[in-house]
Structures are given as structure tokens and as C-alpha cells.
């Protein structure tokens, strides 16, 4: 499953790398709302919550749907600015219909509410549908959706004021440290882009982001099958310190494609693709293969030994071993005329973490 961003005919200059204060604040807010996703920042999140004024803490919880499960598209800008205030000014320039629709998508669940050709601000049916879905999500979501639809200007002003207050409460201090890491990452990315082209720069983002062989499409390994096209402003890649392990992608119709990616750690492990994780889970789903793994966990075995132990035919065992090998769960070593199979313990042990990482990506 992937997100595909069509960049055919797009000049290389339209693939850009830039830091965004607003996007990084959004990543921090997500950490505060979902600290379990970010154990490396659990201490930071606890300290921030402990120091927040009660009124600001209440307002963060009131609007957390804009950044908790997914991030509202207007919080991940396609044209990053040097300061948070400038980016918030750009958000203010978005019309009410676009803002409200993006906010409702995140409030109601990204795949549960759509408004093709109609606006919930003017269409009664669309409005009722949005409120019904918000109600099903919970009382807080329902209350937020009701306020947003009744008086979008007031809600927009309240959200902006909340984000501005975050600056003094915790963002400015955290941004000062993060900005250094982001600048280092951006120097590398833009140097690769200048010297070696789009493919090399994209390859350095993450093992989960690749350029198609024909160069016409950026492929992002996500738990979804979506497609969008880069037109006009192109594609923007925004590094994030607080966003790890997520790859956030803006791809809704009407929005320029944006990918927010985690900056590399000192010795980053290459992410395992969702395709590989799926292949391994499918390999483990068969009871015979689980029996073979139980035996291999005790040490290397040949096909004949496994067949004898489990009273199976050698061809049947060979077929199951081939599936496990394709999934990368076995290694082999030849000793004379014998081939012994060994369990790939590191990758099997990491499967749970790999699955979680793929889902969170």
C-alpha cells in the first residue's frame, strides 16, 4: 500500500526541502496528544503538561482533533515561512470552506466524512452528516464540530490564539534546539538535490520514500492506497525532529503535496517496508510453517530432518521453507551436500516493532 505523488513534467526546482515552524509545532502537539507514539519524548511531554496553564491545557484538548489522529492539512504548509507568525498569517488567508472542511476531516476521522461538491457551511445535508459522524466519534468532537460550523471565524481565531500561546509556553524553547538539527538535515538534502538530482535527495529522506524508476512518481510507503499529482507549487519535503516515527503526507484534492519526514538519527535503521511486514505476517499465518519455525528455533536443520521430524514429505517442507525464505525469516548455509536452514532471529524478533512502525508511518 502506497501514496503515489505524480511529478511527471515537474521541474526539479519544484521539489523543495524547507523547515516549517508551524509543521514542527503541529508535530509537538501530536506528541503531547499521543505520547505513546513517541517514547523518546515522553519526559518532554510530561514536563510540558505539568507546566501548562490550565486554560491553555483545556484549549489544547478542545482542538486536539486537528493534530491527534491525523494532522489538518493547513497545519503542514506547502510554502514554509521563516516564522510561526508568518505561517499563521497564511492560514488566515485560507477561505472558511477550505479551512472548515480540512478541520472536519481530522475531527470526524480522515476516511469517514467527505463533501464532494458541497459545503457543510451552506448545505444542510452535508452539515447534518458532519455532525452525525462527529457525534459518533465522541462528545468533544461533536461540540467542536458544532462550534466550527456555527461560527468558523470565532473558532479559527481561538485556534490561532491557542497556537500563539504555545510559542511562549513550550514551542520557542523546543524550536531553538530543533532548528539546529533541521538546518543540518536541510543542508544535506539541498546539496544532494543540487549535485545529484531529485532521486538522490528523495532517497536520503527515508527508506519508505522512493522515486519510481521512470522518475515520474514519488512513492511513499503508507498504510493506504492513494494518489495525487504535483502541479504548480510542486512538492514540499519538511523535516521534523518531533515527528519521528511518522511520515505525514498532505495529499487531499486542492492541496499541494507535502511530506513531513523525521530527520535522520545518528545511526538510523532502515525502515522495513509494509510490503515486507505483510509478507512476513502471511508467512507466519500457516500452522505448518509455525511448526517448522519451532524446530528451527532449536538450531539449524536440513529439509530431510524437518520432514522426518514432522512426518511431512520433503517437497512439502521445501515449499514452506521457500515461503519463509522469501519473507526473510530464514537463512541458509551449505555444508558439503547438505543445506541447513537457520531462523533469522533478529528480523523475527523485530517483527512486532516493524509492524507498529509501518502502521504509525
mmCIF file of C-alpha atoms in Angstrom:
data_model
loop_
_atom_site.group_PDB
_atom_site.id
_atom_site.type_symbol
_atom_site.label_atom_id
_atom_site.label_comp_id
_atom_site.label_asym_id
_atom_site.label_seq_id
_atom_site.Cartn_x
_atom_site.Cartn_y
_atom_site.Cartn_z
ATOM 1 C CA UNK A 1 0.000 0.000 0.000
ATOM 2 C CA UNK A 2 1.424 3.352 -1.028
ATOM 3 C CA UNK A 3 0.791 7.025 -1.613
ATOM 4 C CA UNK A 4 1.884 7.941 -5.138
ATOM 5 C CA UNK A 5 2.688 11.564 -5.997
ATOM 6 C CA UNK A 6 2.801 12.190 -9.744
ATOM 7 C CA UNK A 7 5.640 14.598 -10.597
ATOM 8 C CA UNK A 8 5.758 13.980 -14.349
ATOM 9 C CA UNK A 9 6.807 17.144 -16.190
ATOM 10 C CA UNK A 10 7.621 18.917 -12.939
ATOM 11 C CA UNK A 11 10.885 20.946 -13.000
ATOM 12 C CA UNK A 12 13.423 19.755 -10.436
ATOM 13 C CA UNK A 13 13.229 23.162 -8.767
ATOM 14 C CA UNK A 14 9.640 22.424 -7.794
ATOM 15 C CA UNK A 15 10.754 19.638 -5.451
ATOM 16 C CA UNK A 16 11.845 21.618 -2.418
ATOM 17 C CA UNK A 17 13.141 20.950 1.094
ATOM 18 C CA UNK A 18 12.389 23.525 3.781
ATOM 19 C CA UNK A 19 11.774 23.801 7.521
ATOM 20 C CA UNK A 20 8.394 24.905 8.839
ATOM 21 C CA UNK A 21 7.827 26.265 12.350
ATOM 22 C CA UNK A 22 4.087 25.547 12.106
ATOM 23 C CA UNK A 23 4.624 21.965 10.953
ATOM 24 C CA UNK A 24 7.067 21.360 13.808
ATOM 25 C CA UNK A 25 4.634 22.876 16.323
ATOM 26 C CA UNK A 26 1.998 20.510 14.929
ATOM 27 C CA UNK A 27 4.386 17.589 15.461
ATOM 28 C CA UNK A 28 4.952 18.724 19.053
ATOM 29 C CA UNK A 29 1.205 18.967 19.638
ATOM 30 C CA UNK A 30 0.810 15.437 18.312
ATOM 31 C CA UNK A 31 3.472 14.263 20.786
ATOM 32 C CA UNK A 32 1.516 15.927 23.596
ATOM 33 C CA UNK A 33 -1.720 14.270 22.450
ATOM 34 C CA UNK A 34 -0.184 10.838 21.744
ATOM 35 C CA UNK A 35 2.966 10.448 23.875
ATOM 36 C CA UNK A 36 2.747 6.679 23.457
ATOM 37 C CA UNK A 37 3.719 7.124 19.800
ATOM 38 C CA UNK A 38 6.896 8.932 20.842
ATOM 39 C CA UNK A 39 8.526 7.279 23.863
ATOM 40 C CA UNK A 40 11.728 9.270 23.290
ATOM 41 C CA UNK A 41 9.756 12.453 24.071
ATOM 42 C CA UNK A 42 7.646 11.096 26.932
ATOM 43 C CA UNK A 43 9.644 13.043 29.523
ATOM 44 C CA UNK A 44 9.419 16.246 27.485
ATOM 45 C CA UNK A 45 5.647 15.823 27.086
ATOM 46 C CA UNK A 46 5.147 15.216 30.808
ATOM 47 C CA UNK A 47 7.151 18.341 31.661
ATOM 48 C CA UNK A 48 5.179 20.457 29.189
ATOM 49 C CA UNK A 49 1.795 19.297 30.501
ATOM 50 C CA UNK A 50 2.911 19.910 34.078
ATOM 51 C CA UNK A 51 3.919 23.495 33.277
ATOM 52 C CA UNK A 52 0.927 24.498 31.104
ATOM 53 C CA UNK A 53 -1.581 26.987 32.418
ATOM 54 C CA UNK A 54 -4.913 25.182 32.960
ATOM 55 C CA UNK A 55 -6.691 27.383 30.416
ATOM 56 C CA UNK A 56 -4.171 26.605 27.669
ATOM 57 C CA UNK A 57 -4.218 22.892 28.518
ATOM 58 C CA UNK A 58 -8.005 22.931 28.200
ATOM 59 C CA UNK A 59 -7.848 24.648 24.810
ATOM 60 C CA UNK A 60 -5.264 22.150 23.546
ATOM 61 C CA UNK A 61 -7.577 19.286 24.456
ATOM 62 C CA UNK A 62 -10.518 21.117 22.923
ATOM 63 C CA UNK A 63 -8.827 21.304 19.492
ATOM 64 C CA UNK A 64 -6.618 18.199 19.644
ATOM 65 C CA UNK A 65 -8.552 16.614 16.771
ATOM 66 C CA UNK A 66 -6.590 18.894 14.439
ATOM 67 C CA UNK A 67 -3.350 17.099 15.221
ATOM 68 C CA UNK A 68 -4.028 13.878 17.174
ATOM 69 C CA UNK A 69 -5.019 11.030 14.822
ATOM 70 C CA UNK A 70 -4.015 12.946 11.728
ATOM 71 C CA UNK A 71 -2.918 16.495 11.079
ATOM 72 C CA UNK A 72 -5.147 19.128 9.481
ATOM 73 C CA UNK A 73 -3.733 19.941 6.063
ATOM 74 C CA UNK A 74 -3.453 23.667 6.810
ATOM 75 C CA UNK A 75 -1.055 22.902 9.671
ATOM 76 C CA UNK A 76 1.530 21.399 7.262
ATOM 77 C CA UNK A 77 2.257 24.318 4.902
ATOM 78 C CA UNK A 78 3.307 23.798 1.297
ATOM 79 C CA UNK A 79 5.164 27.136 1.372
ATOM 80 C CA UNK A 80 7.054 27.241 4.669
ATOM 81 C CA UNK A 81 7.931 30.645 6.085
ATOM 82 C CA UNK A 82 10.757 31.657 8.439
ATOM 83 C CA UNK A 83 8.447 32.364 11.398
ATOM 84 C CA UNK A 84 5.393 30.858 13.030
ATOM 85 C CA UNK A 85 3.562 34.189 12.810
ATOM 86 C CA UNK A 86 4.024 34.360 9.033
ATOM 87 C CA UNK A 87 2.727 30.823 8.584
ATOM 88 C CA UNK A 88 -0.288 31.543 10.786
ATOM 89 C CA UNK A 89 -0.962 34.604 8.613
ATOM 90 C CA UNK A 90 -1.017 32.285 5.594
ATOM 91 C CA UNK A 91 -3.527 30.045 7.368
ATOM 92 C CA UNK A 92 -5.721 33.101 7.976
ATOM 93 C CA UNK A 93 -5.826 33.675 4.216
ATOM 94 C CA UNK A 94 -7.473 30.288 3.606
ATOM 95 C CA UNK A 95 -11.187 30.653 2.920
ATOM 96 C CA UNK A 96 -13.670 29.366 5.511
ATOM 97 C CA UNK A 97 -14.936 26.495 3.370
ATOM 98 C CA UNK A 98 -11.448 25.053 2.811
ATOM 99 C CA UNK A 99 -10.459 25.513 6.458
ATOM 100 C CA UNK A 100 -13.681 24.009 7.841
ATOM 101 C CA UNK A 101 -13.600 21.022 5.503
ATOM 102 C CA UNK A 102 -9.986 20.212 6.438
ATOM 103 C CA UNK A 103 -10.760 20.621 10.147
ATOM 104 C CA UNK A 104 -13.838 18.377 9.926
ATOM 105 C CA UNK A 105 -11.901 15.645 8.119
ATOM 106 C CA UNK A 106 -9.478 15.403 11.034
ATOM 107 C CA UNK A 107 -12.170 15.897 13.685
ATOM 108 C CA UNK A 108 -14.508 13.273 12.255
ATOM 109 C CA UNK A 109 -11.907 10.770 11.073
ATOM 110 C CA UNK A 110 -9.915 11.099 7.863
ATOM 111 C CA UNK A 111 -11.824 8.448 5.923
ATOM 112 C CA UNK A 112 -15.287 8.939 7.369
ATOM 113 C CA UNK A 113 -16.546 12.268 6.062
ATOM 114 C CA UNK A 114 -16.317 13.791 2.589
ATOM 115 C CA UNK A 115 -18.173 16.663 0.992
ATOM 116 C CA UNK A 116 -17.986 16.187 -2.810
ATOM 117 C CA UNK A 117 -19.231 19.349 -4.486
ATOM 118 C CA UNK A 118 -20.999 20.712 -1.397
ATOM 119 C CA UNK A 119 -20.060 22.717 1.676
ATOM 120 C CA UNK A 120 -21.173 21.831 5.205
ATOM 121 C CA UNK A 121 -21.326 25.588 5.810
ATOM 122 C CA UNK A 122 -24.130 26.045 3.258
ATOM 123 C CA UNK A 123 -25.587 22.592 2.581
ATOM 124 C CA UNK A 124 -27.920 21.265 5.286
ATOM 125 C CA UNK A 125 -27.430 17.618 4.371
ATOM 126 C CA UNK A 126 -23.641 17.890 4.437
ATOM 127 C CA UNK A 127 -23.814 19.755 7.736
ATOM 128 C CA UNK A 128 -26.022 17.108 9.359
ATOM 129 C CA UNK A 129 -23.793 14.323 8.064
ATOM 130 C CA UNK A 130 -20.704 16.001 9.500
ATOM 131 C CA UNK A 131 -22.383 16.431 12.878
ATOM 132 C CA UNK A 132 -23.630 12.823 12.880
ATOM 133 C CA UNK A 133 -20.134 11.490 12.222
ATOM 134 C CA UNK A 134 -18.624 13.831 14.829
ATOM 135 C CA UNK A 135 -21.205 12.685 17.375
ATOM 136 C CA UNK A 136 -20.280 9.055 16.717
ATOM 137 C CA UNK A 137 -16.649 9.925 17.437
ATOM 138 C CA UNK A 138 -17.419 11.411 20.858
ATOM 139 C CA UNK A 139 -18.875 14.335 22.784
ATOM 140 C CA UNK A 140 -15.770 16.515 22.426
ATOM 141 C CA UNK A 141 -15.684 16.011 18.655
ATOM 142 C CA UNK A 142 -19.385 16.817 18.401
ATOM 143 C CA UNK A 143 -19.014 20.025 20.428
ATOM 144 C CA UNK A 144 -16.009 21.156 18.375
ATOM 145 C CA UNK A 145 -17.800 20.458 15.065
ATOM 146 C CA UNK A 146 -20.895 22.335 16.240
ATOM 147 C CA UNK A 147 -18.842 25.411 17.191
ATOM 148 C CA UNK A 148 -16.862 25.251 13.956
ATOM 149 C CA UNK A 149 -19.961 25.110 11.759
ATOM 150 C CA UNK A 150 -21.877 27.716 13.755
ATOM 151 C CA UNK A 151 -19.101 30.320 13.870
ATOM 152 C CA UNK A 152 -15.991 29.373 11.877
ATOM 153 C CA UNK A 153 -14.402 32.812 12.341
ATOM 154 C CA UNK A 154 -14.536 32.532 16.126
ATOM 155 C CA UNK A 155 -13.106 29.003 16.128
ATOM 156 C CA UNK A 156 -10.345 29.981 13.718
ATOM 157 C CA UNK A 157 -9.376 32.920 15.911
ATOM 158 C CA UNK A 158 -9.405 30.699 19.009
ATOM 159 C CA UNK A 159 -7.207 28.055 17.325
ATOM 160 C CA UNK A 160 -4.730 30.714 16.185
ATOM 161 C CA UNK A 161 -4.612 32.252 19.657
ATOM 162 C CA UNK A 162 -4.001 28.797 21.126
ATOM 163 C CA UNK A 163 -1.104 28.155 18.739
ATOM 164 C CA UNK A 164 0.372 31.576 19.500
ATOM 165 C CA UNK A 165 0.236 30.862 23.226
ATOM 166 C CA UNK A 166 2.051 27.557 22.634
ATOM 167 C CA UNK A 167 5.003 29.587 21.369
ATOM 168 C CA UNK A 168 5.732 31.108 24.743
ATOM 169 C CA UNK A 169 4.642 28.070 26.734
ATOM 170 C CA UNK A 170 6.931 25.484 25.105
ATOM 171 C CA UNK A 171 7.444 25.896 21.368
ATOM 172 C CA UNK A 172 10.063 28.660 21.303
ATOM 173 C CA UNK A 173 12.404 26.752 23.591
ATOM 174 C CA UNK A 174 11.976 23.436 21.793
ATOM 175 C CA UNK A 175 12.227 25.074 18.361
ATOM 176 C CA UNK A 176 15.590 26.661 19.204
ATOM 177 C CA UNK A 177 17.119 23.196 19.622
ATOM 178 C CA UNK A 178 15.187 21.513 16.826
ATOM 179 C CA UNK A 179 16.043 24.228 14.302
ATOM 180 C CA UNK A 180 19.741 23.332 14.501
ATOM 181 C CA UNK A 181 19.031 19.690 13.606
ATOM 182 C CA UNK A 182 16.628 20.733 10.862
ATOM 183 C CA UNK A 183 19.187 23.115 9.332
ATOM 184 C CA UNK A 184 21.805 20.337 9.278
ATOM 185 C CA UNK A 185 19.378 17.966 7.576
ATOM 186 C CA UNK A 186 18.321 20.589 5.040
ATOM 187 C CA UNK A 187 21.930 21.359 4.077
ATOM 188 C CA UNK A 188 22.423 17.682 3.246
ATOM 189 C CA UNK A 189 19.156 17.358 1.330
ATOM 190 C CA UNK A 190 19.619 20.516 -0.712
ATOM 191 C CA UNK A 191 23.228 19.636 -1.503
ATOM 192 C CA UNK A 192 22.107 16.226 -2.771
ATOM 193 C CA UNK A 193 19.343 17.880 -4.769
ATOM 194 C CA UNK A 194 21.790 20.321 -6.351
ATOM 195 C CA UNK A 195 24.595 17.863 -7.064
ATOM 196 C CA UNK A 196 22.817 14.572 -7.750
ATOM 197 C CA UNK A 197 19.205 15.386 -8.517
ATOM 198 C CA UNK A 198 15.752 14.599 -7.170
ATOM 199 C CA UNK A 199 16.272 10.832 -6.878
ATOM 200 C CA UNK A 200 19.253 11.097 -4.552
ATOM 201 C CA UNK A 201 17.598 13.729 -2.375
ATOM 202 C CA UNK A 202 14.408 11.698 -2.022
ATOM 203 C CA UNK A 203 16.349 8.509 -1.298
ATOM 204 C CA UNK A 204 18.000 10.283 1.642
ATOM 205 C CA UNK A 205 14.638 11.155 3.222
ATOM 206 C CA UNK A 206 13.734 7.628 4.299
ATOM 207 C CA UNK A 207 13.785 4.072 3.055
ATOM 208 C CA UNK A 208 9.992 4.454 2.963
ATOM 209 C CA UNK A 209 10.166 7.189 0.278
ATOM 210 C CA UNK A 210 11.417 6.366 -3.212
ATOM 211 C CA UNK A 211 11.432 7.750 -6.726
ATOM 212 C CA UNK A 212 9.889 5.471 -9.342
ATOM 213 C CA UNK A 213 12.367 4.119 -11.915
ATOM 214 C CA UNK A 214 10.925 6.366 -14.645
ATOM 215 C CA UNK A 215 11.310 9.408 -12.378
ATOM 216 C CA UNK A 216 7.683 10.416 -12.809
ATOM 217 C CA UNK A 217 6.343 9.437 -9.404
ATOM 218 C CA UNK A 218 7.307 9.708 -5.730
ATOM 219 C CA UNK A 219 6.210 6.617 -3.788
ATOM 220 C CA UNK A 220 5.571 6.865 -0.042
ATOM 221 C CA UNK A 221 5.131 3.617 1.889
ATOM 222 C CA UNK A 222 1.921 4.261 3.856
ATOM 223 C CA UNK A 223 -0.958 2.138 5.141
ATOM 224 C CA UNK A 224 -3.200 3.411 2.353
ATOM 225 C CA UNK A 225 -3.602 3.334 -1.402
ATOM 226 C CA UNK A 226 -3.813 6.945 -2.549
ATOM 227 C CA UNK A 227 -2.627 9.019 -5.471
ATOM 228 C CA UNK A 228 -2.180 12.736 -6.059
ATOM 229 C CA UNK A 229 -0.372 14.956 -8.531
ATOM 230 C CA UNK A 230 2.088 17.803 -8.018
ATOM 231 C CA UNK A 231 1.098 20.835 -10.006
ATOM 232 C CA UNK A 232 2.012 24.498 -9.745
ATOM 233 C CA UNK A 233 3.825 24.784 -6.426
ATOM 234 C CA UNK A 234 5.273 21.255 -6.756
ATOM 235 C CA UNK A 235 6.136 19.044 -3.785
ATOM 236 C CA UNK A 236 7.500 20.180 -0.433
ATOM 237 C CA UNK A 237 9.509 17.997 1.956
ATOM 238 C CA UNK A 238 9.587 19.248 5.549
ATOM 239 C CA UNK A 239 11.996 17.694 8.075
ATOM 240 C CA UNK A 240 10.837 17.163 11.651
ATOM 241 C CA UNK A 241 12.585 16.379 14.916
ATOM 242 C CA UNK A 242 9.433 15.725 16.949
ATOM 243 C CA UNK A 243 7.624 13.863 14.153
ATOM 244 C CA UNK A 244 9.518 10.572 14.429
ATOM 245 C CA UNK A 245 8.391 7.879 13.598
ATOM 246 C CA UNK A 246 5.641 9.374 11.426
ATOM 247 C CA UNK A 247 5.712 10.239 7.756
ATOM 248 C CA UNK A 248 2.925 12.799 7.363
ATOM 249 C CA UNK A 249 1.639 13.362 3.835
ATOM 250 C CA UNK A 250 -0.746 16.050 2.605
ATOM 251 C CA UNK A 251 -2.452 14.715 -0.489
ATOM 252 C CA UNK A 252 -6.112 15.814 -0.427
ATOM 253 C CA UNK A 253 -7.574 17.416 -3.577
ATOM 254 C CA UNK A 254 -6.907 21.135 -3.651
ATOM 255 C CA UNK A 255 -3.767 20.958 -1.513
ATOM 256 C CA UNK A 256 -0.188 20.946 -2.766
ATOM 257 C CA UNK A 257 1.533 17.656 -1.845
ATOM 258 C CA UNK A 258 3.674 17.902 1.285
ATOM 259 C CA UNK A 259 5.670 15.191 3.065
ATOM 260 C CA UNK A 260 6.834 15.792 6.626
ATOM 261 C CA UNK A 261 9.586 13.312 7.455
ATOM 262 C CA UNK A 262 11.656 12.569 10.578
ATOM 263 C CA UNK A 263 15.253 13.777 10.477
ATOM 264 C CA UNK A 264 17.826 11.004 10.490
ATOM 265 C CA UNK A 265 19.153 9.757 13.804
ATOM 266 C CA UNK A 266 22.932 9.327 14.223
ATOM 267 C CA UNK A 267 22.767 5.677 13.131
ATOM 268 C CA UNK A 268 19.295 5.224 11.666
ATOM 269 C CA UNK A 269 17.976 1.769 10.972
ATOM 270 C CA UNK A 270 16.410 1.436 7.552
ATOM 271 C CA UNK A 271 12.631 1.179 7.941
ATOM 272 C CA UNK A 272 11.146 -2.144 6.903
ATOM 273 C CA UNK A 273 8.527 -1.672 4.190
ATOM 274 C CA UNK A 274 4.886 -2.501 4.764
ATOM 275 C CA UNK A 275 5.165 -4.995 1.891
ATOM 276 C CA UNK A 276 7.906 -6.898 3.744
ATOM 277 C CA UNK A 277 5.974 -6.814 7.031
ATOM 278 C CA UNK A 278 2.863 -8.142 5.255
ATOM 279 C CA UNK A 279 4.901 -10.878 3.561
ATOM 280 C CA UNK A 280 6.284 -11.989 6.928
ATOM 281 C CA UNK A 281 2.901 -11.985 8.638
ATOM 282 C CA UNK A 282 1.415 -14.045 5.812
ATOM 283 C CA UNK A 283 4.335 -16.480 6.037
ATOM 284 C CA UNK A 284 3.679 -16.958 9.743
ATOM 285 C CA UNK A 285 -0.064 -17.443 9.275
ATOM 286 C CA UNK A 286 0.266 -21.091 8.195
ATOM 287 C CA UNK A 287 0.331 -23.690 11.024
ATOM 288 C CA UNK A 288 2.854 -25.945 9.252
ATOM 289 C CA UNK A 289 5.312 -23.081 8.876
ATOM 290 C CA UNK A 290 4.945 -22.244 12.561
ATOM 291 C CA UNK A 291 5.808 -25.869 13.408
ATOM 292 C CA UNK A 292 8.894 -25.707 11.220
ATOM 293 C CA UNK A 293 9.961 -22.486 12.930
ATOM 294 C CA UNK A 294 9.578 -24.119 16.344
ATOM 295 C CA UNK A 295 12.067 -26.763 15.303
ATOM 296 C CA UNK A 296 14.425 -24.287 13.646
ATOM 297 C CA UNK A 297 14.406 -22.194 16.813
ATOM 298 C CA UNK A 298 16.372 -25.058 18.413
ATOM 299 C CA UNK A 299 19.091 -24.923 15.752
ATOM 300 C CA UNK A 300 19.871 -25.408 12.023
ATOM 301 C CA UNK A 301 18.086 -28.288 10.213
ATOM 302 C CA UNK A 302 18.014 -29.736 6.737
ATOM 303 C CA UNK A 303 14.849 -30.262 4.715
ATOM 304 C CA UNK A 304 15.060 -34.016 5.278
ATOM 305 C CA UNK A 305 15.413 -33.571 9.052
ATOM 306 C CA UNK A 306 12.386 -31.303 9.207
ATOM 307 C CA UNK A 307 10.336 -33.644 7.033
ATOM 308 C CA UNK A 308 11.204 -36.601 9.272
ATOM 309 C CA UNK A 309 10.524 -34.711 12.495
ATOM 310 C CA UNK A 310 7.059 -33.546 11.414
ATOM 311 C CA UNK A 311 6.182 -36.568 9.256
ATOM 312 C CA UNK A 312 5.841 -34.489 6.113
ATOM 313 C CA UNK A 313 7.105 -35.068 2.583
ATOM 314 C CA UNK A 314 10.362 -33.296 1.641
ATOM 315 C CA UNK A 315 8.688 -31.427 -1.290
ATOM 316 C CA UNK A 316 6.001 -30.076 1.073
ATOM 317 C CA UNK A 317 8.634 -28.909 3.554
ATOM 318 C CA UNK A 318 10.634 -27.308 0.728
ATOM 319 C CA UNK A 319 7.613 -25.293 -0.385
ATOM 320 C CA UNK A 320 7.032 -23.947 3.117
ATOM 321 C CA UNK A 321 10.727 -23.183 3.612
ATOM 322 C CA UNK A 322 10.733 -21.238 0.340
ATOM 323 C CA UNK A 323 7.900 -19.037 1.610
ATOM 324 C CA UNK A 324 9.775 -18.355 4.849
ATOM 325 C CA UNK A 325 12.981 -17.572 2.948
ATOM 326 C CA UNK A 326 11.222 -15.108 0.627
ATOM 327 C CA UNK A 327 9.907 -13.362 3.738
ATOM 328 C CA UNK A 328 13.460 -13.079 5.054
ATOM 329 C CA UNK A 329 12.764 -15.204 8.123
ATOM 330 C CA UNK A 330 15.324 -17.898 7.320
ATOM 331 C CA UNK A 331 18.967 -18.013 6.284
ATOM 332 C CA UNK A 332 20.773 -20.949 4.695
ATOM 333 C CA UNK A 333 24.275 -22.350 4.792
ATOM 334 C CA UNK A 334 25.679 -25.226 2.731
ATOM 335 C CA UNK A 335 27.794 -27.924 4.402
ATOM 336 C CA UNK A 336 29.014 -30.216 1.640
ATOM 337 C CA UNK A 337 25.907 -31.666 0.026
ATOM 338 C CA UNK A 338 23.633 -30.545 2.871
ATOM 339 C CA UNK A 339 21.794 -27.212 3.087
ATOM 340 C CA UNK A 340 20.875 -26.214 6.609
ATOM 341 C CA UNK A 341 18.163 -23.691 7.413
ATOM 342 C CA UNK A 342 18.534 -21.279 10.320
ATOM 343 C CA UNK A 343 15.996 -18.962 11.910
ATOM 344 C CA UNK A 344 16.625 -15.254 11.287
ATOM 345 C CA UNK A 345 16.096 -14.319 14.921
ATOM 346 C CA UNK A 346 16.842 -10.549 14.706
ATOM 347 C CA UNK A 347 14.228 -9.910 11.996
ATOM 348 C CA UNK A 348 11.686 -12.242 13.583
ATOM 349 C CA UNK A 349 12.177 -10.542 16.954
ATOM 350 C CA UNK A 350 11.768 -7.107 15.370
ATOM 351 C CA UNK A 351 8.565 -8.018 13.514
ATOM 352 C CA UNK A 352 6.257 -6.514 16.124
ATOM 353 C CA UNK A 353 8.193 -3.242 16.175
ATOM 354 C CA UNK A 354 8.374 -3.230 12.365
ATOM 355 C CA UNK A 355 4.610 -3.682 12.147
ATOM 356 C CA UNK A 356 3.991 -0.834 14.590
ATOM 357 C CA UNK A 357 6.448 1.418 12.742
ATOM 358 C CA UNK A 358 4.742 0.690 9.401
ATOM 359 C CA UNK A 359 1.306 1.430 10.865
ATOM 360 C CA UNK A 360 2.443 4.658 12.552
ATOM 361 C CA UNK A 361 4.249 5.800 9.420
#
